[in-house]
Amino acid sequence: MAHLDRPHEGADGAASSPAVAFDRAGYALADGRWLVRGLTLEVGARETVVLVGRSGAGKTTALKLVNRLLDPVEGEVRVGGRATAAWDPVALRRRTGWVIQEVGLLPHLAVRRNVGLVPELLGWERERIDARVDELLDLVGLPTAEFGSRRPHELSGGQRQRVGVARALAADPPLLLLDEPFGALDPITRAELQGEFRDLVHGLGKAALFVTHDLREALALGDRVGVMAGGRLAAIETADEFLNSDHPEARALAATFDGGRRGG
Amino acid sequence: MGDLARFLAANRAQVLDLLGEHMILVGIAVGAAAALGLPLGVIATRDRRIEAGVLGVANVLQTIPSLALFGFLIPVPILGGIGATTAIVALTLYALLPIVRNTHAGIRAIDPAIREAARGMGMTERQLLTRVELPLAAGLIVAGVRVAAVISIGIATIAAAIGAGGLGVYIFQGLAMVDDTVILAGAVPAALLALVADAVLGRVARRLTPPGAPGAPSGIRPA
């Protein structure tokens, strides 16, 4: 876990402001039910923060507040130092890589087109898009020559998720949002992809906010791990300290992990 | 059948003329219905009130008996009167419903998660429509055009009653003369035309249905 030694924020000036800052952010449904409340959390410019918690704890809602798929009803979320409300949603989303489980790829487009989508939306030249697509598909181990013209349904689950990660990285966004990206995979493929993901994101120096209900995954990938419960951030610790946390929700999660820990 | 073949052979030039008229009536009407119906179907997916209005009106139009609709249109200025214009207007109204309904259904049937993924990547509403929704709905939209074309080919035979020409001319002549052969000389080519249109557009619809689209054959949704 050598990466834990790195400071949460990069040394250079540009990276000194956090990539994402939640400032007492809250989101409620029309019926008044709060999905996220009073969330305060910063993700450093090169940091991976993982949010864990049960289903319905508000993890996905928190992610969607970052790329303006949802807008906070109280507090604010800042991306690159600017409140999301001040961002044009389209511009914000094009500089924010988003990886989701399964359906994230467009079923009618070949792998190549899926990966090149955001650069295409940004109006890059054809040759530059092609070069970038080749580079990224190589990076995730699915060379264009073999996989570029396949449709998503012609890939395995693991291959689809690799394409999803490649697509999120395509326009070289400073920030990645990942919503249970490996949730539907078998344990072996999942472990492989986790390893690749960690190397990739740390190697590229991206900020990442990652959501999962799997504590093992959270501890493997996160510089810091936050526990969400009932829409609130119950605890946030570095991955190393997490298992020693005395917060009840963190203990409850840690208890699920004991078996896995002996096994691993 | 021998009589029919002899009649068609003897009147080949006229048969082809009437067939041509028939195809023009149907072609213009279905083209106009698509030009109107596609945007209406899209708008109906954007607003609940418009949805109810558009689908309601299209449904009601479909229930008006065709001969009556031709009759109603005769006294209407510009659109109405005796002749092909009236027939095209009436056929367009009939062709509208399947196209509007299928466009609407095709877009509505797209998994909301796909739409959200497209938005989350930074597509504008227009890009979402042209790059995701219309391509995924294309198969169903063409299926709507197919139904519209087949219906219109049938109804266009009635257009001869208001002087619009087409294969219906033989049908009405045959009815007046109580001559089955002449009736069949109109009805059989019209039926064949409908079968050809059905087969061709069915092929197009299948080709345009991408895997993962609503109505795609199998292996649609990877689990």
Short mmCIF file of C-alpha atoms in Angstrom, two decimals:
data_model
loop_
_atom_site.label_atom_id
_atom_site.label_comp_id
_atom_site.label_asym_id
_atom_site.label_seq_id
_atom_site.Cartn_x
_atom_site.Cartn_y
_atom_site.Cartn_z
CA MET A 1 0.00 0.00 0.00
CA ALA A 2 2.85 2.32 -0.85
CA HIS A 3 0.53 4.82 -2.47
CA LEU A 4 -0.84 5.75 0.93
CA ASP A 5 2.33 7.60 1.68
CA ARG A 6 1.57 10.11 -1.00
CA PRO A 7 0.03 13.36 0.18
CA HIS A 8 -3.62 13.78 -0.72
CA GLU A 9 -2.83 16.81 -2.77
CA GLY A 10 -0.13 17.20 -5.37
CA ALA A 11 2.83 19.47 -4.76
CA ASP A 12 2.32 21.64 -7.83
CA GLY A 13 0.19 24.76 -7.60
CA ALA A 14 -2.52 23.69 -10.01
CA ALA A 15 -3.25 20.63 -7.92
CA SER A 16 -3.46 22.49 -4.64
CA SER A 17 -7.23 22.96 -4.89
CA PRO A 18 -9.14 19.73 -4.47
CA ALA A 19 -10.59 18.10 -7.58
CA VAL A 20 -13.96 17.83 -5.88
CA ALA A 21 -15.23 19.47 -2.72
CA PHE A 22 -18.62 18.67 -1.22
CA ASP A 23 -19.62 21.45 1.13
CA ARG A 24 -22.55 20.42 3.37
CA ALA A 25 -24.20 19.18 0.20
CA GLY A 26 -27.66 17.65 0.37
CA TYR A 27 -30.09 16.18 -2.11
CA ALA A 28 -33.75 15.38 -1.47
CA LEU A 29 -36.48 13.83 -3.58
CA ALA A 30 -39.64 15.78 -4.39
CA ASP A 31 -41.39 14.00 -1.50
CA GLY A 32 -38.86 15.49 0.91
CA ARG A 33 -36.88 12.31 1.53
CA TRP A 34 -33.17 13.07 1.85
CA LEU A 35 -30.88 10.84 -0.17
CA VAL A 36 -27.73 12.73 0.81
CA ARG A 37 -27.46 15.21 3.63
CA GLY A 38 -24.76 17.41 5.05
CA LEU A 39 -22.03 15.80 2.97
CA THR A 40 -18.64 17.46 3.39
CA LEU A 41 -15.76 15.76 1.64
CA GLU A 42 -12.77 16.70 -0.45
CA VAL A 43 -11.08 14.61 -3.10
CA GLY A 44 -7.51 15.74 -3.71
CA ALA A 45 -6.20 16.28 -7.22
CA ARG A 46 -4.43 12.92 -7.38
CA GLU A 47 -6.39 11.11 -4.75
CA THR A 48 -8.74 8.15 -4.95
CA VAL A 49 -11.56 8.33 -2.44
CA VAL A 50 -13.85 5.34 -2.19
CA LEU A 51 -17.32 5.58 -0.71
CA VAL A 52 -18.70 2.36 0.73
CA GLY A 53 -22.04 1.64 2.27
CA ARG A 54 -25.20 -0.36 1.98
CA SER A 55 -27.59 -0.02 -0.95
CA GLY A 56 -29.54 3.21 -0.58
CA ALA A 57 -26.86 4.88 1.54
CA GLY A 58 -26.61 7.75 -0.94
CA LYS A 59 -23.35 6.79 -2.66
CA THR A 60 -24.59 7.00 -6.25
CA THR A 61 -26.51 10.18 -5.49
CA ALA A 62 -23.29 11.73 -4.20
CA LEU A 63 -21.54 10.87 -7.48
CA LYS A 64 -24.33 12.34 -9.57
CA LEU A 65 -24.06 15.60 -7.66
CA VAL A 66 -20.53 15.93 -9.04
CA ASN A 67 -21.35 15.79 -12.76
CA ARG A 68 -24.68 17.60 -12.40
CA LEU A 69 -26.87 14.66 -13.23
CA LEU A 70 -28.36 15.92 -9.98
CA ASP A 71 -28.09 19.36 -8.40
CA PRO A 72 -27.77 19.76 -4.63
CA VAL A 73 -30.80 21.24 -2.92
CA GLU A 74 -28.63 22.53 -0.10
CA GLY A 75 -24.95 23.27 0.28
CA GLU A 76 -22.80 23.01 -2.81
CA VAL A 77 -20.36 20.83 -4.67
CA ARG A 78 -17.28 22.41 -6.21
CA VAL A 79 -15.36 20.88 -9.08
CA GLY A 80 -11.99 22.41 -9.88
CA GLY A 81 -12.76 25.14 -7.34
CA ARG A 82 -16.02 26.18 -9.02
CA ALA A 83 -19.52 25.38 -7.78
CA THR A 84 -21.23 22.85 -10.05
CA ALA A 85 -24.17 25.25 -10.39
CA ALA A 86 -21.78 27.61 -12.20
CA TRP A 87 -20.60 24.92 -14.62
CA ASP A 88 -22.26 24.28 -17.94
CA PRO A 89 -23.40 20.68 -17.35
CA VAL A 90 -22.24 19.54 -20.79
CA ALA A 91 -18.75 21.03 -20.38
CA LEU A 92 -18.50 19.66 -16.84
CA ARG A 93 -19.43 16.14 -17.93
CA ARG A 94 -16.99 16.15 -20.84
CA ARG A 95 -14.09 16.82 -18.48
CA THR A 96 -15.30 14.23 -15.96
CA GLY A 97 -14.81 10.56 -16.80
CA TRP A 98 -17.80 8.47 -15.75
CA VAL A 99 -17.73 4.70 -15.44
CA ILE A 100 -20.86 2.78 -14.56
CA GLN A 101 -21.87 -0.81 -14.34
CA GLU A 102 -22.82 -2.59 -17.58
CA VAL A 103 -25.22 -0.34 -19.46
CA GLY A 104 -22.76 2.52 -19.74
CA LEU A 105 -21.66 1.56 -23.25
CA LEU A 106 -23.90 2.57 -26.12
CA PRO A 107 -25.15 -0.74 -27.55
CA HIS A 108 -25.39 0.43 -31.16
CA LEU A 109 -21.82 1.71 -31.42
CA ALA A 110 -18.67 -0.32 -32.00
CA VAL A 111 -16.06 -0.38 -29.23
CA ARG A 112 -13.92 2.11 -31.17
CA ARG A 113 -16.79 4.60 -31.41
CA ASN A 114 -17.73 4.15 -27.76
CA VAL A 115 -14.21 4.93 -26.62
CA GLY A 116 -13.87 7.87 -29.01
CA LEU A 117 -17.22 9.33 -28.05
CA VAL A 118 -16.24 12.15 -25.72
CA PRO A 119 -13.32 13.30 -27.92
CA GLU A 120 -15.79 13.25 -30.80
CA LEU A 121 -18.25 15.37 -28.83
CA LEU A 122 -15.38 17.73 -28.06
CA GLY A 123 -14.75 18.06 -31.79
CA TRP A 124 -11.31 16.49 -32.00
CA GLU A 125 -9.92 15.72 -35.46
CA ARG A 126 -10.54 12.21 -36.76
CA GLU A 127 -6.85 11.18 -36.76
CA ARG A 128 -6.35 12.42 -33.22
CA ILE A 129 -9.40 10.48 -32.04
CA ASP A 130 -8.21 7.32 -33.80
CA ALA A 131 -4.74 7.62 -32.29
CA ARG A 132 -6.21 8.18 -28.82
CA VAL A 133 -8.58 5.23 -29.17
CA ASP A 134 -5.72 2.95 -30.24
CA GLU A 135 -3.64 4.12 -27.31
CA LEU A 136 -6.39 3.56 -24.75
CA LEU A 137 -7.52 0.20 -26.07
CA ASP A 138 -3.90 -0.93 -25.92
CA LEU A 139 -3.71 0.40 -22.37
CA VAL A 140 -6.67 -1.72 -21.26
CA GLY A 141 -5.45 -4.76 -23.19
CA LEU A 142 -8.05 -4.78 -25.98
CA PRO A 143 -6.12 -3.84 -29.15
CA THR A 144 -8.14 -1.96 -31.75
CA ALA A 145 -7.28 -4.39 -34.53
CA GLU A 146 -9.01 -7.20 -32.70
CA PHE A 147 -11.68 -5.50 -30.63
CA GLY A 148 -12.25 -2.06 -32.19
CA SER A 149 -15.11 -3.00 -34.46
CA ARG A 150 -16.95 -5.29 -32.05
CA ARG A 151 -20.21 -4.23 -30.51
CA PRO A 152 -20.52 -4.18 -26.72
CA HIS A 153 -22.73 -7.29 -26.70
CA GLU A 154 -19.92 -9.23 -28.39
CA LEU A 155 -17.62 -8.69 -25.40
CA SER A 156 -17.41 -10.42 -22.03
CA GLY A 157 -18.40 -8.53 -18.90
CA GLY A 158 -14.79 -7.85 -18.00
CA GLN A 159 -13.98 -6.64 -21.49
CA ARG A 160 -16.96 -4.29 -21.42
CA GLN A 161 -15.78 -2.79 -18.15
CA ARG A 162 -12.30 -2.30 -19.61
CA VAL A 163 -13.87 -0.46 -22.52
CA GLY A 164 -15.85 1.60 -20.02
CA VAL A 165 -12.67 2.63 -18.22
CA ALA A 166 -10.95 3.40 -21.55
CA ARG A 167 -13.88 5.55 -22.57
CA ALA A 168 -13.84 7.47 -19.30
CA LEU A 169 -10.14 8.23 -19.82
CA ALA A 170 -10.47 9.14 -23.50
CA ALA A 171 -10.55 12.92 -23.24
CA ASP A 172 -7.93 12.83 -20.47
CA PRO A 173 -10.24 14.21 -17.76
CA PRO A 174 -8.66 15.28 -14.48
CA LEU A 175 -11.44 13.57 -12.55
CA LEU A 176 -13.05 10.13 -12.73
CA LEU A 177 -16.35 9.11 -11.18
CA LEU A 178 -16.90 5.38 -10.86
CA ASP A 179 -20.18 3.81 -9.79
CA GLU A 180 -19.65 0.15 -8.89
CA PRO A 181 -17.77 -0.35 -12.14
CA PHE A 182 -16.70 -3.89 -11.30
CA GLY A 183 -19.84 -4.93 -9.43
CA ALA A 184 -21.14 -7.43 -11.97
CA LEU A 185 -17.87 -9.27 -12.57
CA ASP A 186 -16.68 -12.63 -11.37
CA PRO A 187 -14.16 -12.43 -8.50
CA ILE A 188 -11.07 -13.22 -10.57
CA THR A 189 -11.80 -10.74 -13.35
CA ARG A 190 -12.76 -8.23 -10.71
CA ALA A 191 -9.44 -8.58 -8.89
CA GLU A 192 -7.56 -8.24 -12.18
CA LEU A 193 -9.42 -5.10 -13.13
CA GLN A 194 -8.97 -3.61 -9.68
CA GLY A 195 -5.23 -4.02 -9.99
CA GLU A 196 -5.19 -2.54 -13.47
CA PHE A 197 -7.38 0.29 -12.36
CA ARG A 198 -5.16 1.22 -9.44
CA ASP A 199 -2.03 1.24 -11.58
CA LEU A 200 -3.76 3.19 -14.30
CA VAL A 201 -5.36 5.89 -12.17
CA HIS A 202 -2.34 6.40 -9.96
CA GLY A 203 -0.01 6.26 -12.94
CA LEU A 204 -2.00 8.88 -14.78
CA GLY A 205 -2.38 11.07 -11.70
CA LYS A 206 -6.15 11.29 -11.82
CA ALA A 207 -8.50 12.20 -9.04
CA ALA A 208 -11.14 9.53 -8.58
CA LEU A 209 -14.33 9.21 -6.58
CA PHE A 210 -15.29 5.56 -6.51
CA VAL A 211 -18.44 3.99 -5.16
CA THR A 212 -18.77 0.36 -4.12
CA HIS A 213 -20.51 -1.79 -1.52
CA ASP A 214 -17.48 -4.06 -1.32
CA LEU A 215 -15.10 -3.12 1.49
CA ARG A 216 -12.30 -5.28 0.14
CA GLU A 217 -12.45 -3.32 -3.10
CA ALA A 218 -12.59 -0.03 -1.20
CA LEU A 219 -9.49 -0.85 0.84
CA ALA A 220 -7.61 -2.09 -2.20
CA LEU A 221 -8.29 0.98 -4.32
CA GLY A 222 -8.83 3.91 -2.01
CA ASP A 223 -6.30 6.33 -0.56
CA ARG A 224 -9.14 7.15 1.78
CA VAL A 225 -12.33 5.25 2.43
CA GLY A 226 -15.58 6.93 3.43
CA VAL A 227 -18.54 5.10 4.89
CA MET A 228 -21.97 6.36 3.98
CA ALA A 229 -25.05 5.48 5.97
CA GLY A 230 -28.52 6.97 5.65
CA GLY A 231 -27.32 9.68 3.27
CA ARG A 232 -24.57 10.91 5.57
CA LEU A 233 -20.86 10.41 5.58
CA ALA A 234 -20.49 8.41 8.78
CA ALA A 235 -16.72 8.13 8.82
CA ILE A 236 -13.76 8.75 6.59
CA GLU A 237 -10.36 7.20 7.19
CA THR A 238 -7.25 6.33 5.30
CA ALA A 239 -7.44 2.78 4.06
CA ASP A 240 -4.92 1.66 6.71
CA GLU A 241 -6.78 3.17 9.62
CA PHE A 242 -10.15 2.05 8.44
CA LEU A 243 -10.18 -1.38 10.04
CA ASN A 244 -9.34 0.16 13.40
CA SER A 245 -12.11 2.73 13.23
CA ASP A 246 -14.55 2.53 16.11
CA HIS A 247 -17.47 4.00 14.20
CA PRO A 248 -20.35 1.45 14.33
CA GLU A 249 -21.00 1.47 10.59
CA ALA A 250 -17.29 1.07 9.88
CA ARG A 251 -17.15 -1.80 12.43
CA ALA A 252 -20.16 -3.41 10.77
CA LEU A 253 -18.40 -3.26 7.42
CA ALA A 254 -15.10 -4.39 8.90
CA ALA A 255 -16.89 -7.42 10.37
CA THR A 256 -17.94 -8.48 6.88
CA PHE A 257 -14.32 -8.25 5.88
CA ASP A 258 -12.80 -10.50 8.59
CA GLY A 259 -13.42 -13.73 6.68
CA GLY A 260 -11.95 -12.30 3.52
CA ARG A 261 -8.97 -11.07 5.48
CA ARG A 262 -8.11 -14.48 6.85
CA GLY A 263 -8.62 -15.92 3.38
CA GLY A 264 -6.39 -13.36 1.70
CA MET B 1 -57.37 -16.43 -63.38
CA GLY B 2 -56.92 -16.89 -67.10
CA ASP B 3 -59.34 -14.01 -67.68
CA LEU B 4 -57.37 -11.81 -65.31
CA ALA B 5 -54.06 -12.57 -67.04
CA ARG B 6 -55.59 -11.83 -70.44
CA PHE B 7 -57.11 -8.57 -69.16
CA LEU B 8 -53.81 -7.41 -67.62
CA ALA B 9 -51.87 -8.31 -70.77
CA ALA B 10 -54.33 -6.52 -73.02
CA ASN B 11 -54.30 -3.39 -70.85
CA ARG B 12 -50.66 -3.46 -69.82
CA ALA B 13 -50.01 0.23 -70.45
CA GLN B 14 -53.02 1.34 -68.44
CA VAL B 15 -52.31 -1.09 -65.61
CA LEU B 16 -48.80 0.31 -65.30
CA ASP B 17 -50.15 3.87 -65.34
CA LEU B 18 -52.61 3.12 -62.57
CA LEU B 19 -49.97 1.27 -60.58
CA GLY B 20 -47.68 4.29 -60.99
CA GLU B 21 -50.42 6.65 -59.79
CA HIS B 22 -51.06 4.37 -56.86
CA MET B 23 -47.41 4.33 -55.85
CA ILE B 24 -47.17 8.11 -56.16
CA LEU B 25 -50.26 8.62 -53.96
CA VAL B 26 -48.89 6.27 -51.32
CA GLY B 27 -45.29 7.48 -51.63
CA ILE B 28 -46.16 11.13 -51.13
CA ALA B 29 -48.60 10.37 -48.32
CA VAL B 30 -46.20 8.11 -46.40
CA GLY B 31 -43.33 10.55 -46.98
CA ALA B 32 -45.41 13.42 -45.63
CA ALA B 33 -46.62 11.31 -42.70
CA ALA B 34 -43.02 10.43 -41.83
CA ALA B 35 -41.92 14.06 -42.10
CA LEU B 36 -44.74 15.04 -39.74
CA GLY B 37 -44.93 11.95 -37.59
CA LEU B 38 -41.27 11.63 -36.67
CA PRO B 39 -41.01 15.06 -35.02
CA LEU B 40 -44.44 14.62 -33.43
CA GLY B 41 -43.40 11.26 -32.00
CA VAL B 42 -40.19 12.76 -30.62
CA ILE B 43 -42.00 15.74 -29.09
CA ALA B 44 -44.50 13.35 -27.51
CA THR B 45 -41.65 11.72 -25.57
CA ARG B 46 -40.59 15.10 -24.16
CA ASP B 47 -43.81 16.37 -22.63
CA ARG B 48 -46.61 14.43 -20.94
CA ARG B 49 -49.40 16.76 -22.05
CA ILE B 50 -48.30 16.85 -25.68
CA GLU B 51 -47.94 13.07 -25.49
CA ALA B 52 -51.58 12.60 -24.57
CA GLY B 53 -52.74 15.12 -27.19
CA VAL B 54 -50.67 13.83 -30.11
CA LEU B 55 -51.36 10.15 -29.53
CA GLY B 56 -55.05 10.88 -28.86
CA VAL B 57 -55.57 12.83 -32.08
CA ALA B 58 -53.66 10.28 -34.15
CA ASN B 59 -55.77 7.50 -32.64
CA VAL B 60 -59.04 9.27 -33.40
CA LEU B 61 -57.99 9.97 -37.01
CA GLN B 62 -57.37 6.28 -37.46
CA THR B 63 -60.94 5.42 -36.41
CA ILE B 64 -62.65 7.57 -39.07
CA PRO B 65 -63.89 5.27 -41.86
CA SER B 66 -61.76 5.99 -44.92
CA LEU B 67 -64.56 6.58 -47.39
CA ALA B 68 -66.08 9.05 -44.91
CA LEU B 69 -62.77 10.86 -44.48
CA PHE B 70 -62.46 11.28 -48.24
CA GLY B 71 -66.02 12.61 -48.26
CA PHE B 72 -65.39 15.02 -45.37
CA LEU B 73 -62.35 16.45 -47.16
CA ILE B 74 -64.12 17.21 -50.46
CA PRO B 75 -65.69 20.53 -49.32
CA VAL B 76 -62.50 21.66 -47.48
CA PRO B 77 -60.70 24.50 -49.32
CA ILE B 78 -57.11 23.99 -50.54
CA LEU B 79 -56.63 20.54 -48.97
CA GLY B 80 -59.91 19.14 -50.25
CA GLY B 81 -61.89 18.92 -53.49
CA ILE B 82 -61.97 16.20 -56.09
CA GLY B 83 -58.68 14.57 -57.04
CA ALA B 84 -55.30 13.44 -55.89
CA THR B 85 -54.61 16.23 -53.36
CA THR B 86 -57.56 15.24 -51.22
CA ALA B 87 -56.55 11.60 -51.41
CA ILE B 88 -52.96 12.38 -50.37
CA VAL B 89 -54.17 14.44 -47.40
CA ALA B 90 -56.45 11.64 -46.24
CA LEU B 91 -53.79 8.97 -46.71
CA THR B 92 -51.27 11.10 -44.81
CA LEU B 93 -53.65 11.34 -41.86
CA TYR B 94 -54.03 7.55 -41.80
CA ALA B 95 -50.30 6.94 -42.16
CA LEU B 96 -49.55 9.30 -39.30
CA LEU B 97 -50.62 7.13 -36.37
CA PRO B 98 -48.33 4.13 -36.87
CA ILE B 99 -45.35 6.41 -37.45
CA VAL B 100 -46.02 8.68 -34.47
CA ARG B 101 -46.81 5.74 -32.23
CA ASN B 102 -43.73 3.73 -33.18
CA THR B 103 -41.38 6.71 -32.94
CA HIS B 104 -42.73 7.45 -29.49
CA ALA B 105 -42.66 3.82 -28.38
CA GLY B 106 -39.19 3.25 -29.81
CA ILE B 107 -37.68 6.12 -27.87
CA ARG B 108 -39.66 5.39 -24.71
CA ALA B 109 -38.47 1.78 -24.73
CA ILE B 110 -34.80 2.75 -24.48
CA ASP B 111 -33.34 1.83 -21.11
CA PRO B 112 -33.25 5.07 -19.06
CA ALA B 113 -29.77 4.04 -17.90
CA ILE B 114 -28.50 4.34 -21.49
CA ARG B 115 -29.96 7.81 -21.74
CA GLU B 116 -28.37 8.78 -18.45
CA ALA B 117 -25.02 7.34 -19.54
CA ALA B 118 -25.15 9.43 -22.71
CA ARG B 119 -25.97 12.57 -20.75
CA GLY B 120 -23.28 11.77 -18.22
CA MET B 121 -20.70 11.69 -21.01
CA GLY B 122 -21.64 15.22 -21.95
CA MET B 123 -24.11 14.86 -24.80
CA THR B 124 -26.41 17.79 -25.41
CA GLU B 125 -30.12 17.05 -25.69
CA ARG B 126 -29.80 17.24 -29.48
CA GLN B 127 -26.86 14.83 -29.55
CA LEU B 128 -28.74 12.49 -27.28
CA LEU B 129 -31.58 12.47 -29.81
CA THR B 130 -29.56 12.12 -33.01
CA ARG B 131 -26.77 9.87 -31.75
CA VAL B 132 -28.56 7.64 -29.27
CA GLU B 133 -32.34 7.79 -29.29
CA LEU B 134 -33.05 7.86 -33.04
CA PRO B 135 -30.47 5.19 -33.95
CA LEU B 136 -31.76 2.90 -31.19
CA ALA B 137 -35.38 3.53 -32.19
CA ALA B 138 -34.69 3.32 -35.96
CA GLY B 139 -35.87 -0.27 -36.30
CA LEU B 140 -39.22 0.45 -34.66
CA ILE B 141 -39.65 3.72 -36.57
CA VAL B 142 -39.19 1.93 -39.90
CA ALA B 143 -41.57 -0.75 -38.68
CA GLY B 144 -44.10 2.06 -38.22
CA VAL B 145 -43.44 3.31 -41.76
CA ARG B 146 -43.97 -0.25 -42.96
CA VAL B 147 -47.39 -0.49 -41.33
CA ALA B 148 -48.25 2.97 -42.65
CA ALA B 149 -47.27 1.97 -46.20
CA VAL B 150 -49.26 -1.25 -46.17
CA ILE B 151 -52.36 0.47 -44.76
CA SER B 152 -52.03 3.30 -47.29
CA ILE B 153 -51.72 0.97 -50.26
CA GLY B 154 -55.03 -0.60 -49.25
CA ILE B 155 -56.84 2.63 -48.49
CA ALA B 156 -55.52 4.30 -51.65
CA THR B 157 -57.74 1.97 -53.71
CA ILE B 158 -60.70 3.88 -52.29
CA ALA B 159 -59.18 7.17 -53.47
CA ALA B 160 -60.48 6.38 -56.96
CA ALA B 161 -63.96 7.17 -55.58
CA ILE B 162 -63.01 10.85 -55.43
CA GLY B 163 -61.18 10.86 -58.74
CA ALA B 164 -57.64 10.45 -57.47
CA GLY B 165 -56.79 7.57 -59.83
CA GLY B 166 -54.71 4.57 -58.84
CA LEU B 167 -55.58 0.88 -58.97
CA GLY B 168 -58.92 1.58 -57.32
CA VAL B 169 -60.12 2.81 -60.71
CA TYR B 170 -60.40 -0.82 -61.87
CA ILE B 171 -62.09 -1.87 -58.65
CA PHE B 172 -64.80 0.76 -58.95
CA GLN B 173 -65.20 0.06 -62.70
CA GLY B 174 -65.51 -3.63 -61.99
CA LEU B 175 -68.08 -2.98 -59.26
CA ALA B 176 -70.13 -0.82 -61.63
CA MET B 177 -69.87 -3.41 -64.41
CA VAL B 178 -70.37 -6.34 -62.05
CA ASP B 179 -67.22 -7.81 -63.59
CA ASP B 180 -64.98 -9.79 -61.26
CA THR B 181 -62.06 -9.78 -63.67
CA VAL B 182 -61.90 -5.99 -63.72
CA ILE B 183 -62.19 -5.82 -59.90
CA LEU B 184 -59.32 -8.30 -59.58
CA ALA B 185 -57.25 -6.33 -62.11
CA GLY B 186 -57.22 -3.56 -59.51
CA ALA B 187 -57.19 -5.64 -56.33
CA VAL B 188 -54.49 -8.18 -57.18
CA PRO B 189 -51.77 -5.70 -58.21
CA ALA B 190 -52.62 -3.58 -55.13
CA ALA B 191 -52.26 -6.61 -52.89
CA LEU B 192 -48.95 -7.56 -54.54
CA LEU B 193 -47.71 -4.00 -54.10
CA ALA B 194 -48.58 -4.19 -50.40
CA LEU B 195 -46.72 -7.49 -50.03
CA VAL B 196 -43.62 -6.10 -51.75
CA ALA B 197 -43.65 -2.94 -49.62
CA ASP B 198 -44.11 -5.07 -46.50
CA ALA B 199 -41.17 -7.33 -47.38
CA VAL B 200 -38.80 -4.53 -48.37
CA LEU B 201 -39.53 -2.31 -45.36
CA GLY B 202 -39.44 -5.33 -43.05
CA ARG B 203 -35.90 -6.00 -44.25
CA VAL B 204 -34.90 -2.38 -43.74
CA ALA B 205 -36.37 -2.40 -40.22
CA ARG B 206 -34.42 -5.53 -39.30
CA ARG B 207 -31.19 -4.12 -40.68
CA LEU B 208 -31.65 -0.88 -38.77
CA THR B 209 -32.41 -2.56 -35.45
CA PRO B 210 -29.09 -2.53 -33.60
CA PRO B 211 -28.35 -5.16 -30.98
CA GLY B 212 -29.41 -3.74 -27.67
CA ALA B 213 -32.21 -1.70 -29.20
CA PRO B 214 -35.81 -2.21 -28.11
CA GLY B 215 -37.28 -4.91 -30.33
CA ALA B 216 -33.92 -6.41 -31.27
CA PRO B 217 -34.08 -10.15 -31.94
CA SER B 218 -32.05 -11.74 -29.15
CA GLY B 219 -29.09 -11.33 -26.90
CA ILE B 220 -30.34 -7.80 -26.41
CA ARG B 221 -29.29 -7.12 -22.88
CA PRO B 222 -26.05 -8.70 -21.79
CA ALA B 223 -26.65 -9.76 -18.22
#
